[in-house]
CSV table of C-alpha atoms and ligand atoms in Angstrom, one decimal:
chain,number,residue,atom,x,y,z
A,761,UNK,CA,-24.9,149.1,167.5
A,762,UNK,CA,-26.3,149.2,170.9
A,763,UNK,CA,-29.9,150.3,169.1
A,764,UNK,CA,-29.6,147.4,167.0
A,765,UNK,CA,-28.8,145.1,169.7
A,766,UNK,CA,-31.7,146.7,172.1
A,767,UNK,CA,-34.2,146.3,168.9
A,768,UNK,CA,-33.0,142.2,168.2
A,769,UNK,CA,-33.8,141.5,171.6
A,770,UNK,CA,-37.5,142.7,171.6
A,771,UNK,CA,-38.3,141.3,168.3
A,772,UNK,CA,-36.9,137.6,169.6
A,773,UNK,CA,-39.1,138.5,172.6
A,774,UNK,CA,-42.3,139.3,170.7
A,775,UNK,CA,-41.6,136.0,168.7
A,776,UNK,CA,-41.4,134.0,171.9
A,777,UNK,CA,-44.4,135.4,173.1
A,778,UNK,CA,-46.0,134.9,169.9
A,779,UNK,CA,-44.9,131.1,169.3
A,780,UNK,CA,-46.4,130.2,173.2
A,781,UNK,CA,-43.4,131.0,175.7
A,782,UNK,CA,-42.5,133.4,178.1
A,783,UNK,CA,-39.4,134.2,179.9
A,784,UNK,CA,-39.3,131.3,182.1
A,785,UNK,CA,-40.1,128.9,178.9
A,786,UNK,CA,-43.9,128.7,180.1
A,787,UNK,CA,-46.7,128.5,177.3
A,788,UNK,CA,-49.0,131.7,177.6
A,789,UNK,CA,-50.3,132.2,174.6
A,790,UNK,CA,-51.8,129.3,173.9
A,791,UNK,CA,-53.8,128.8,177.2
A,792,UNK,CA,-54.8,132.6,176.5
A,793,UNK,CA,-56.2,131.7,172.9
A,794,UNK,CA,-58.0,128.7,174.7
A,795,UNK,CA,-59.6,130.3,177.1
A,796,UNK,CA,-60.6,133.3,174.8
A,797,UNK,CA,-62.5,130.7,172.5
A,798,UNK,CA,-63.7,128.7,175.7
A,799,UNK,CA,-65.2,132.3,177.3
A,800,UNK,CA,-66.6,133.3,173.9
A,801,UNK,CA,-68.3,129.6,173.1
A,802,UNK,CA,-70.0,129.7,176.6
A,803,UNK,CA,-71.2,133.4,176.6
A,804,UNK,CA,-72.8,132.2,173.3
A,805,UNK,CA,-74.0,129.0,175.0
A,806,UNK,CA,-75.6,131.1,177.5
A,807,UNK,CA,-77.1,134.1,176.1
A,808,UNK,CA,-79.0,132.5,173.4
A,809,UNK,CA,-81.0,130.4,175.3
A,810,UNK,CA,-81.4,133.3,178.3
A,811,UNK,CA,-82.8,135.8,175.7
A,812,UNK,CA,-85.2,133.6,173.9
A,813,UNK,CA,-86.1,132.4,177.5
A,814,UNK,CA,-86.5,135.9,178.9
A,815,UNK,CA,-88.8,136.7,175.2
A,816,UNK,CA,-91.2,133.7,176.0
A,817,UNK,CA,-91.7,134.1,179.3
A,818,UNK,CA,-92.8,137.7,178.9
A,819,UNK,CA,-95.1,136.2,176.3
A,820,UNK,CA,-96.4,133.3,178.3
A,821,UNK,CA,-98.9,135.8,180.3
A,822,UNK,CA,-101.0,136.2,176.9
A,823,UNK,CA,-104.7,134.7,177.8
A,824,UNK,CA,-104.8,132.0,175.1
A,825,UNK,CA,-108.9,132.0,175.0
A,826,UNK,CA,-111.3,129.6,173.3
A,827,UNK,CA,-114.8,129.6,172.0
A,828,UNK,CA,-118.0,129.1,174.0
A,829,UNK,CA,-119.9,126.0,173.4
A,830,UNK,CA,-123.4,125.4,173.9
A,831,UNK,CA,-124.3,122.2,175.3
A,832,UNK,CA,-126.0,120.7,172.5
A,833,UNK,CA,-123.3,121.5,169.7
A,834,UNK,CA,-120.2,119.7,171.2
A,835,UNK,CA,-118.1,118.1,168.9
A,836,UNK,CA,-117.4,114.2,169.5
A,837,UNK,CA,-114.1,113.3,170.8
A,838,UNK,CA,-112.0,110.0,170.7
A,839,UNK,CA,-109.7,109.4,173.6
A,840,UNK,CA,-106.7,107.3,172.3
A,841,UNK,CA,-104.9,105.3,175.2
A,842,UNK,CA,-102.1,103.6,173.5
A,843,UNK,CA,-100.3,100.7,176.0
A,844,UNK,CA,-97.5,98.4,175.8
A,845,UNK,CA,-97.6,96.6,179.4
A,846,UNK,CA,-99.2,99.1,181.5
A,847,UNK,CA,-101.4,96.7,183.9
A,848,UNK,CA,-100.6,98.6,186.8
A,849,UNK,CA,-101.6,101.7,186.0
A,850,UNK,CA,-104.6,101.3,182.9
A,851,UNK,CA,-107.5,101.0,185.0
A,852,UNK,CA,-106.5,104.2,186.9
A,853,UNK,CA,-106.2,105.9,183.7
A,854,UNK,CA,-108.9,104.9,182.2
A,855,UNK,CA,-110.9,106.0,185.4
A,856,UNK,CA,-109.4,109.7,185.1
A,857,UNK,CA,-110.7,109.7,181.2
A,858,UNK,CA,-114.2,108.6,182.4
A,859,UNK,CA,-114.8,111.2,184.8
A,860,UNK,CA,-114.3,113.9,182.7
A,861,UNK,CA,-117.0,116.4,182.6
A,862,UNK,CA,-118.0,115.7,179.1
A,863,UNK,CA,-121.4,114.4,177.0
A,864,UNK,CA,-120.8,110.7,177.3
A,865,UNK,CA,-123.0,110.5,173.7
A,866,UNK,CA,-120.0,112.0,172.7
A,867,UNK,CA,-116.9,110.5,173.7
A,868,UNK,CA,-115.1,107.0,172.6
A,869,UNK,CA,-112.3,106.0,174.7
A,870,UNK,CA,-110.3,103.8,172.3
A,871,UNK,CA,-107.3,101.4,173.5
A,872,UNK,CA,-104.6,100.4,171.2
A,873,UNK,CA,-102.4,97.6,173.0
A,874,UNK,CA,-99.4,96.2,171.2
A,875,UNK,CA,-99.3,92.9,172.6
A,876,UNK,CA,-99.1,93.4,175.8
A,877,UNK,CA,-97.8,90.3,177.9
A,878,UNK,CA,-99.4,91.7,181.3
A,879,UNK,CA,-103.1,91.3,180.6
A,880,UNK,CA,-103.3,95.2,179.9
A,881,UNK,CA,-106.2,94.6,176.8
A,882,UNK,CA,-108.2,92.4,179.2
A,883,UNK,CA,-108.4,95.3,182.2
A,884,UNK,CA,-109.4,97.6,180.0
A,885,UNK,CA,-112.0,95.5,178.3
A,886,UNK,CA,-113.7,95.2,181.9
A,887,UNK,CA,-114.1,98.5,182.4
A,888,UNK,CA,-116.2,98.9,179.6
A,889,UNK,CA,-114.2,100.7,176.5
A,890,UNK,CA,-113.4,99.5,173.4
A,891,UNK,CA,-109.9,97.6,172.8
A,892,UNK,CA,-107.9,97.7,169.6
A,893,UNK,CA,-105.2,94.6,169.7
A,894,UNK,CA,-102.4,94.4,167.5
A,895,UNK,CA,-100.1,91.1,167.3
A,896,UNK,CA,-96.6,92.7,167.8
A,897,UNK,CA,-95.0,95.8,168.8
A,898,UNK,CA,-94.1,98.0,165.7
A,899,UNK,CA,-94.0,101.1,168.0
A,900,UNK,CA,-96.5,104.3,169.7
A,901,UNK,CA,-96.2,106.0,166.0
A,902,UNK,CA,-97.6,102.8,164.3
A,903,UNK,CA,-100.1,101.7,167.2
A,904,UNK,CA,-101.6,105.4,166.9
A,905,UNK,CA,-102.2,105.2,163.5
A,906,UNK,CA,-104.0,102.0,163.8
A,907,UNK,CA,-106.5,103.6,166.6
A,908,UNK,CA,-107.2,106.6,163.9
A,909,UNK,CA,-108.5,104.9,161.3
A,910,UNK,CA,-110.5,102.9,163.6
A,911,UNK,CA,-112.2,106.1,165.4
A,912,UNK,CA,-114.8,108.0,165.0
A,913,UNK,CA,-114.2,111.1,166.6
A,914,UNK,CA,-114.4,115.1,165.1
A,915,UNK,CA,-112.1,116.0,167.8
A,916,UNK,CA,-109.1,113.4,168.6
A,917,UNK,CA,-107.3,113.2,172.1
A,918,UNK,CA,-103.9,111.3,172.9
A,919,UNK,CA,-102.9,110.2,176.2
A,920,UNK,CA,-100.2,107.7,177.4
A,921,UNK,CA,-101.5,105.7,180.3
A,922,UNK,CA,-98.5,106.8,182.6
A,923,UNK,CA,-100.6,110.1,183.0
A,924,UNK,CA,-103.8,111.9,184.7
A,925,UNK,CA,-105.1,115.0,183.7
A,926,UNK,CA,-105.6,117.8,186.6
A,927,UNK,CA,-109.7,119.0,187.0
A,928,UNK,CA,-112.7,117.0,185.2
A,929,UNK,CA,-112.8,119.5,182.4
A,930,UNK,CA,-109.6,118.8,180.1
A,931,UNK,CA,-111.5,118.1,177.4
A,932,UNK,CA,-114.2,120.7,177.5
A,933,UNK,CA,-111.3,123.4,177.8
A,934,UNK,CA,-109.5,121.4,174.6
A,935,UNK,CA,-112.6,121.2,172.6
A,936,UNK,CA,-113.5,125.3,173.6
A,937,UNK,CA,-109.7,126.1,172.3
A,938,UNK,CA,-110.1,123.7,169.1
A,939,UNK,CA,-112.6,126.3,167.5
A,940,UNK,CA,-110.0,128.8,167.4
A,941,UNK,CA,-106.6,126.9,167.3
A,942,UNK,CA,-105.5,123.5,165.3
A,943,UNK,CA,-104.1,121.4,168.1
A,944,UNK,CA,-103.7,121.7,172.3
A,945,UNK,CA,-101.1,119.8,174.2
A,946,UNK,CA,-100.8,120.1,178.5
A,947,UNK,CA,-98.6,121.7,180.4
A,948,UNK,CA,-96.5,119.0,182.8
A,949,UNK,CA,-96.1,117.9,186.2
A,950,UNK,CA,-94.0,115.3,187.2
A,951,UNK,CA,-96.0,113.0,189.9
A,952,UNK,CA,-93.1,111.8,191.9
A,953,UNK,CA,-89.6,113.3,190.9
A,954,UNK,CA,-88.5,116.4,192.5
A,955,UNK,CA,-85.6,117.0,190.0
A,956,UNK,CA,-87.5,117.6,187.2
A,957,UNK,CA,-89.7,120.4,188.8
A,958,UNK,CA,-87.2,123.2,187.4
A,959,UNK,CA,-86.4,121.8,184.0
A,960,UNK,CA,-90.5,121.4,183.7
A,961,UNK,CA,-91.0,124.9,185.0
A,962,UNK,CA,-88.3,125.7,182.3
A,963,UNK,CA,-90.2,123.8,179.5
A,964,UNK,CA,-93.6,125.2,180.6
A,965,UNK,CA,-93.0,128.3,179.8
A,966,UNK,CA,-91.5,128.3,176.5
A,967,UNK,CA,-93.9,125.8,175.6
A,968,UNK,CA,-96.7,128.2,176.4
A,969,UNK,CA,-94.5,131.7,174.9
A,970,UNK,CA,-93.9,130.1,171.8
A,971,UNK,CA,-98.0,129.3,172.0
A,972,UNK,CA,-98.3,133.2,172.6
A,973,UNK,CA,-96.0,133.9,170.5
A,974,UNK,CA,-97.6,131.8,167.0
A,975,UNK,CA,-97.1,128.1,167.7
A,976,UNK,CA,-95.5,125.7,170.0
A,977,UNK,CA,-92.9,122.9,167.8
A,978,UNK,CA,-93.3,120.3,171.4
A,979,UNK,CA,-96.2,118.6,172.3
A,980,UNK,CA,-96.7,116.0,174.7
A,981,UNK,CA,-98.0,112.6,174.7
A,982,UNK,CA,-100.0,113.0,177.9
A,983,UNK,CA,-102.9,115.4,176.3
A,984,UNK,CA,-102.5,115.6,172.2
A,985,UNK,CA,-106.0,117.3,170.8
A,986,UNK,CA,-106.6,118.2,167.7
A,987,UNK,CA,-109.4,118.6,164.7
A,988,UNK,CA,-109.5,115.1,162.6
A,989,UNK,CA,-107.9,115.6,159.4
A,990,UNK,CA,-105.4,118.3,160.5
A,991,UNK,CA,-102.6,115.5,160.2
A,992,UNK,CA,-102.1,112.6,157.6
A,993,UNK,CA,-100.9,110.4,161.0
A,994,UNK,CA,-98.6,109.9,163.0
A,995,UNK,CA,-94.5,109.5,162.7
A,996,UNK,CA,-93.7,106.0,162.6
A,997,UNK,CA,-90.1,107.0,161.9
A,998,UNK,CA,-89.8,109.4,164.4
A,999,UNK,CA,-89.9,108.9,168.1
A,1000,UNK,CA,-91.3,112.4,169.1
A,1001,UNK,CA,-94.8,111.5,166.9
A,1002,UNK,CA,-96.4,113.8,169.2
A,1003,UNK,CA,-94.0,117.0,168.7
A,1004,UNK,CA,-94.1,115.7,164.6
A,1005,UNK,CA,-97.7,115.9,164.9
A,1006,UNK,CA,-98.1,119.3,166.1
A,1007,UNK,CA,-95.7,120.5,163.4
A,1008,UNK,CA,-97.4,119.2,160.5
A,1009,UNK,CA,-100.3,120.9,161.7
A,1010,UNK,CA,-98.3,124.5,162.3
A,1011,UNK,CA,-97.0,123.9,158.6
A,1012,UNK,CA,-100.7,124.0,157.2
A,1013,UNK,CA,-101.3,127.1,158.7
A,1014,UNK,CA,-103.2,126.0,162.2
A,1015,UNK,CA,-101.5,127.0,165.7
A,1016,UNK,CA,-100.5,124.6,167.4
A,1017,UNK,CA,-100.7,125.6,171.5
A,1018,UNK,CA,-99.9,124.7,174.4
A,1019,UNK,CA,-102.5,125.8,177.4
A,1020,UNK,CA,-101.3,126.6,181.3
A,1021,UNK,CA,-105.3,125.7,181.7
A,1022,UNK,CA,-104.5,122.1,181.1
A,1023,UNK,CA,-102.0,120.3,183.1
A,1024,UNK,CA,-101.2,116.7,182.8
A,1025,UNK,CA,-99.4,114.3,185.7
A,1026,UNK,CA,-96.7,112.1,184.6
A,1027,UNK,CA,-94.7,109.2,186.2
A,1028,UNK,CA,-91.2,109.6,186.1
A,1029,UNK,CA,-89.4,106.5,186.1
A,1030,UNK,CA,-87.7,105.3,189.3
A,1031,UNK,CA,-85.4,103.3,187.7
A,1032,UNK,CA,-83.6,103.9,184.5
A,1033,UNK,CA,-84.3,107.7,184.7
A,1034,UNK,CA,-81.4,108.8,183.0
A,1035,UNK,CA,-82.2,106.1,180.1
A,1036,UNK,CA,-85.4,107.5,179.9
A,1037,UNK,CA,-83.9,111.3,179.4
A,1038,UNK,CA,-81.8,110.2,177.1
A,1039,UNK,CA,-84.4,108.3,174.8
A,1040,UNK,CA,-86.7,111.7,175.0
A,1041,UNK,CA,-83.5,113.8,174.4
A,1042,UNK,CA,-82.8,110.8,171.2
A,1043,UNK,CA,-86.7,111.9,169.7
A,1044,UNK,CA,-86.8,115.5,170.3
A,1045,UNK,CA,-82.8,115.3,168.2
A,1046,UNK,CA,-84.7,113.7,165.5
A,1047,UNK,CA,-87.6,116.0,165.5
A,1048,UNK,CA,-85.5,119.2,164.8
A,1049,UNK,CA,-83.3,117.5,162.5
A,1050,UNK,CA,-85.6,116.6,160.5
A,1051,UNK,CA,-87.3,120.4,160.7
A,1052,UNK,CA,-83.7,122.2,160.1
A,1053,UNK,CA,-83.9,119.8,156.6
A,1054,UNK,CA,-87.6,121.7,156.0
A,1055,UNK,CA,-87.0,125.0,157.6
A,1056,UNK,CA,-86.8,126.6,154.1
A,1057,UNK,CA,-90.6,125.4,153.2
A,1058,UNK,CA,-91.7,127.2,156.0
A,1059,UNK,CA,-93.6,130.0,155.3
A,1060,UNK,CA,-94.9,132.2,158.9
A,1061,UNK,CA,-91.8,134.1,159.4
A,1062,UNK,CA,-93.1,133.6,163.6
A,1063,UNK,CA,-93.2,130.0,163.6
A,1064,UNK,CA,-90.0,130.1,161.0
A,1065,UNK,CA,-88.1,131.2,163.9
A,1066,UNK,CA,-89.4,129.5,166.9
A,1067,UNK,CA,-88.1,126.8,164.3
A,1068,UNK,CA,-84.7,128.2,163.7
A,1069,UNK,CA,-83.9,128.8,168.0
A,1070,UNK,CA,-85.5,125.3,168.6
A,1071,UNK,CA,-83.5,123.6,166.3
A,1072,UNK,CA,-80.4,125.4,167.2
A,1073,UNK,CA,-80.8,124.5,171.0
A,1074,UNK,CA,-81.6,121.1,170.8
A,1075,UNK,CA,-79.1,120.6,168.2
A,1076,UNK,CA,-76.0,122.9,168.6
A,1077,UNK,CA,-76.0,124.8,171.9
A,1078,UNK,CA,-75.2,121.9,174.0
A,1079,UNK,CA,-72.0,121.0,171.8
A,1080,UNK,CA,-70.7,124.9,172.5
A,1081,UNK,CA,-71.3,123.8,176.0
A,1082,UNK,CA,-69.0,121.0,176.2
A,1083,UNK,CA,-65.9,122.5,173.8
A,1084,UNK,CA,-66.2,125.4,176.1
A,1085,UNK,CA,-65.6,123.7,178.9
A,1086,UNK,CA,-62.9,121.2,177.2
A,1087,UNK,CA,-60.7,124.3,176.2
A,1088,UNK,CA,-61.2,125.9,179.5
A,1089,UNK,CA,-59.8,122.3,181.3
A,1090,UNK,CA,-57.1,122.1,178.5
A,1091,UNK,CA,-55.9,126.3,179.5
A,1092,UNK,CA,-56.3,125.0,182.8
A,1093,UNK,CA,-53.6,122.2,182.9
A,1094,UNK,CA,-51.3,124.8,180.8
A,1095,UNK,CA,-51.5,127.0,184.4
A,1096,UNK,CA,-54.2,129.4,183.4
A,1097,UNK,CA,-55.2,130.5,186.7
A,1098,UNK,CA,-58.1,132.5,185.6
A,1099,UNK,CA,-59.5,129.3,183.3
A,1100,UNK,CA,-58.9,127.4,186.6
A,1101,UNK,CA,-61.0,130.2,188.5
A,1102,UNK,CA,-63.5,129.9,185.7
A,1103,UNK,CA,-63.7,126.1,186.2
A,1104,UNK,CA,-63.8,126.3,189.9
A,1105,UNK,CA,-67.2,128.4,189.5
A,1106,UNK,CA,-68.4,126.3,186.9
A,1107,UNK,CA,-68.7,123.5,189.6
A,1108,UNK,CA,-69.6,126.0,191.9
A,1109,UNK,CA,-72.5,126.6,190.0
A,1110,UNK,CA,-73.7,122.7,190.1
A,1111,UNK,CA,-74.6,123.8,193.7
A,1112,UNK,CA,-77.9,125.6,192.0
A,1113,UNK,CA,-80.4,123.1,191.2
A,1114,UNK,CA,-81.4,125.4,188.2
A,1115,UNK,CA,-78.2,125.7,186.5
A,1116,UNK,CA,-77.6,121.6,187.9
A,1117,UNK,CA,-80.3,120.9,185.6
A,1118,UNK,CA,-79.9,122.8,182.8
A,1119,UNK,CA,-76.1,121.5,182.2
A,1120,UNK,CA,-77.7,117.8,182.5
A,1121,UNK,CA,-79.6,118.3,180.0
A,1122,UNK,CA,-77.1,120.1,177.5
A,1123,UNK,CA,-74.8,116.4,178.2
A,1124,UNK,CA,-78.2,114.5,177.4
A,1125,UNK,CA,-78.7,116.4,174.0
A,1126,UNK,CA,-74.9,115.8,173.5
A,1127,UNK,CA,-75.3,112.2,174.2
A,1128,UNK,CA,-78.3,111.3,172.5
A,1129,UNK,CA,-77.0,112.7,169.5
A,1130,UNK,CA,-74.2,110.5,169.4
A,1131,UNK,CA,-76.4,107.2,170.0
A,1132,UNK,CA,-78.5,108.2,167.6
A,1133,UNK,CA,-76.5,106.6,165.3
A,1134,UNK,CA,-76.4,103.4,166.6
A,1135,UNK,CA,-80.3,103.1,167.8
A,1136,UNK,CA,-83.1,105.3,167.1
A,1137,UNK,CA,-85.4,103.7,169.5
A,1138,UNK,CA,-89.0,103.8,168.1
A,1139,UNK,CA,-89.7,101.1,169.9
A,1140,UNK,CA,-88.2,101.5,173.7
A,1141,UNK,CA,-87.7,99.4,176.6
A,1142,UNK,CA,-90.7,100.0,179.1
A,1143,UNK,CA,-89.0,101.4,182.3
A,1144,UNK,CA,-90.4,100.4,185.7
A,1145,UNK,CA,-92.8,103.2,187.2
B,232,GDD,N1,-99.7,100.5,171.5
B,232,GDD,C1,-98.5,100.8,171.9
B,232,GDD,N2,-97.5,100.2,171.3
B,232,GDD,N3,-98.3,101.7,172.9
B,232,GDD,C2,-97.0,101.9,173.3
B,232,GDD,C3,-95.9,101.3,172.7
B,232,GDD,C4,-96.1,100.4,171.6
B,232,GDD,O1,-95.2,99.8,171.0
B,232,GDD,N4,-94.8,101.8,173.3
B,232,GDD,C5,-95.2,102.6,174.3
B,232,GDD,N5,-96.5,102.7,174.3
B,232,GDD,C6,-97.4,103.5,175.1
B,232,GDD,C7,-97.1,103.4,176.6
B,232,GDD,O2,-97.8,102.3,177.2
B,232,GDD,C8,-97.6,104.7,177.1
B,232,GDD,O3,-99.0,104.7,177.3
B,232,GDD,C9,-97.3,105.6,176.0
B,232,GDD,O4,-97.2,104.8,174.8
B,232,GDD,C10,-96.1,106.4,176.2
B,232,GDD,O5,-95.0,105.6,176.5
B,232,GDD,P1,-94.0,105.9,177.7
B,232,GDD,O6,-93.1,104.7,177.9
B,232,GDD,O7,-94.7,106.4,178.9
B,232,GDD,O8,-93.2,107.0,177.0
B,232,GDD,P2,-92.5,108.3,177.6
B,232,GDD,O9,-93.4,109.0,178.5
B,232,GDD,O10,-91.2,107.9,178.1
B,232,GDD,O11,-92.3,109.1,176.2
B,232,GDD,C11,-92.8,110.3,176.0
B,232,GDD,O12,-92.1,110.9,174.9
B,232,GDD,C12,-92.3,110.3,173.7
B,232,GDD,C13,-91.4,110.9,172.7
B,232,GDD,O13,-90.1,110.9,173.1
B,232,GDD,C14,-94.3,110.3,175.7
B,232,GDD,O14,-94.7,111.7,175.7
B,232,GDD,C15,-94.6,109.7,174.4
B,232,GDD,O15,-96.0,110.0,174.1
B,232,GDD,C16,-93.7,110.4,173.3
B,232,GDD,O16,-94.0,109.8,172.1
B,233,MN,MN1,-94.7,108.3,179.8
């Protein structure tokens, strides 16, 4: 009797324990469970994106080398400046494309302005290169397009106005890597923001591993090379027209790279920063989704899964961020002291500028999934710089 008794009162204990209380009527399994899923979400979070990063980096020391030219055989380049409202800053970009150390037989520097208000068209007119106008603004995607079938170029060079390229010989080293690879973009520098130094050191990198590696899926619209007829034109439906680009030229079997010998200076807006993030967050989202709907055409198993970790980071990772750190709040307020420990160091950790950075940008990704769906914004608000 007493056995029976003994054994009637463990098995009512092990249901307690089981349906979330202990002896004092607390919950303890559930903020267990929680915490268990919130520990195992961010360990995934974290390692995915540390071991692809540790991968690339290792890669990025390759030398990516071009071909020797001789003077007399370069190819003929078109620089395409594409502006909406930039009268502060054209003529000083224009400037840095005219001093490049290249034939000037063999270069056309090409405007596209999309009705600009500020007399943009008219400042570049006076300093001597040719201006394409269009009426209204349909977008960079659509003014790009316009520019291409009105140049002349073998070689073909974006570059927003907003940036400067480092040295006088961008092109020459573009033109040099062009005989070996199907498109060069830059690495970056921001002119004037010190918090984007370590999420650019962070993007240089993998941009230039993944070029290592087979092919880079980001490019950037301050230095966009590439051999004419490698692309059927730009995105008009996709903000990122420069990252689309340089995928549809991976897809027909070119490399698309990106070069530590070229490095491009951007303005960072002053104002309206985190807009700004959020809108180049909103493209690159659209980018990968729309690769993660073509992965299965793609036929380099290298580039095939530069594809696969890209799309995954920009489009999943940062949600196993945040439900991570929900459940690890939620186990917090149900007394768990280690998911309140864990907590404590995860603000601890906002101390680092690194990991500060990183976590902004998983909440951006987040973010501009979710608006998204209300705007796509392929044609954007021109932020003061
Ligand atoms: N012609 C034309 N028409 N040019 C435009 C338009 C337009 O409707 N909208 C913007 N531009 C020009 C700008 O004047 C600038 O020279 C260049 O396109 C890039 O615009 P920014 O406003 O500087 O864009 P960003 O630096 O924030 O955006 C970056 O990411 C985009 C993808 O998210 C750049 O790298 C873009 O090139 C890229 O497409
Ligand atoms: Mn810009």
């Amino acid at each position: 009797m007493i056995e029976f008794k003994f054994f009637v009162n463990r098995l009512s204990k092990t249901i307690n324990i089981a349906r979330g209380s202990n002896k004092n009527g607390r919950g303890m399994l559930i903020p267990v469970v929680l915490l268990t899923i919130a520990i195992a979400l961010a360990l995934i979070h974290i390692s995915v994106p540390a071991s692809y990063y540790a991968y690339m980096v290792k890669k990025a020391g390759c030398e990516l080398e071009g071909s020797c030219i001789d003077d007399d055989s370069y190819p003929t380049v078109t620089v395409i400046i594409p502006t909406y409202n930039e009268a502060k800053i054209i003529e000083r970009k224009i400037r840095d494309v005219l001093r490049q150390d290249y034939p000037k037989d063999k270069m056309e520097v090409l405007v596209v302005d999309s009705g600009s208000d500020d007399g943009t068209a008219g400042i570049a007119e006076g300093l001597g290169v040719e201006v394409l106008r269009q009426e209204g603004r349909k977008g960079k995607g659509n003014a790009l397009n316009y520019a291409l079938s009105r140049s002349s170029g073998e070689v073909i060079i974006i570059s927003d106005a907003d940036s400067t390229w480092v040295g006088g010989d961008a092109i020459k080293k573009a033109v040099s890597l062009l005989k070996e690879y199907g498109g060069v973009t830059c690495i970056k520098e921001a002119y004037n923001k010190g918090i984007e130094k370590p999420y650019r050191d962070l993007y240089n990198n993998l941009r230039v591993g993944e070029s290592c590696f087979y092919s880079t899926p980001i490019a950037h619209g301050e230095f966009f090379a590439f051999k004419r007829g490698l692309i059927e034109g730009f995105s008009e439906d996709i903000g990122a027209d420069d990252s689309r680009a340089s995928h549809e030229i991976a897809m027909r079997g070119n490399r698309f790279i990106a070069t530590k010998s070229i490095v491009c200076k951007e303005l960072v807006p002053e104002k309206g920063y985190l807009h700004w993030r959020i809108r180049r967050a909103q493209h690159l989202v659209q980018h990968f989704s729309k690769v993660l709907r073509e992965i299965k055409e793609v036929r380099d198993p290298r580039y095939k899964r530069i594809l696969q970790v890209e799309s995954y980071l920009h489009l999943f990772n940062p949600w196993f961020l945040i439900v991570a750190l929900s459940l690890d709040v939620a186990s917090s307020c149900l007394n768990n002291i280690t998911a309140i420990a864990l907590l404590a160091l995860f603000f601890i950790s906002l101390l680092s500028a690194k990991a500060r950075t990183w976590i902004i940008t998983q909440f951006l990704l987040a973010l501009s999934q979710v608006r998204n769906a209300f705007t796509k914004e392929i044609v954007w608000k021109k932020e003061a710089k």
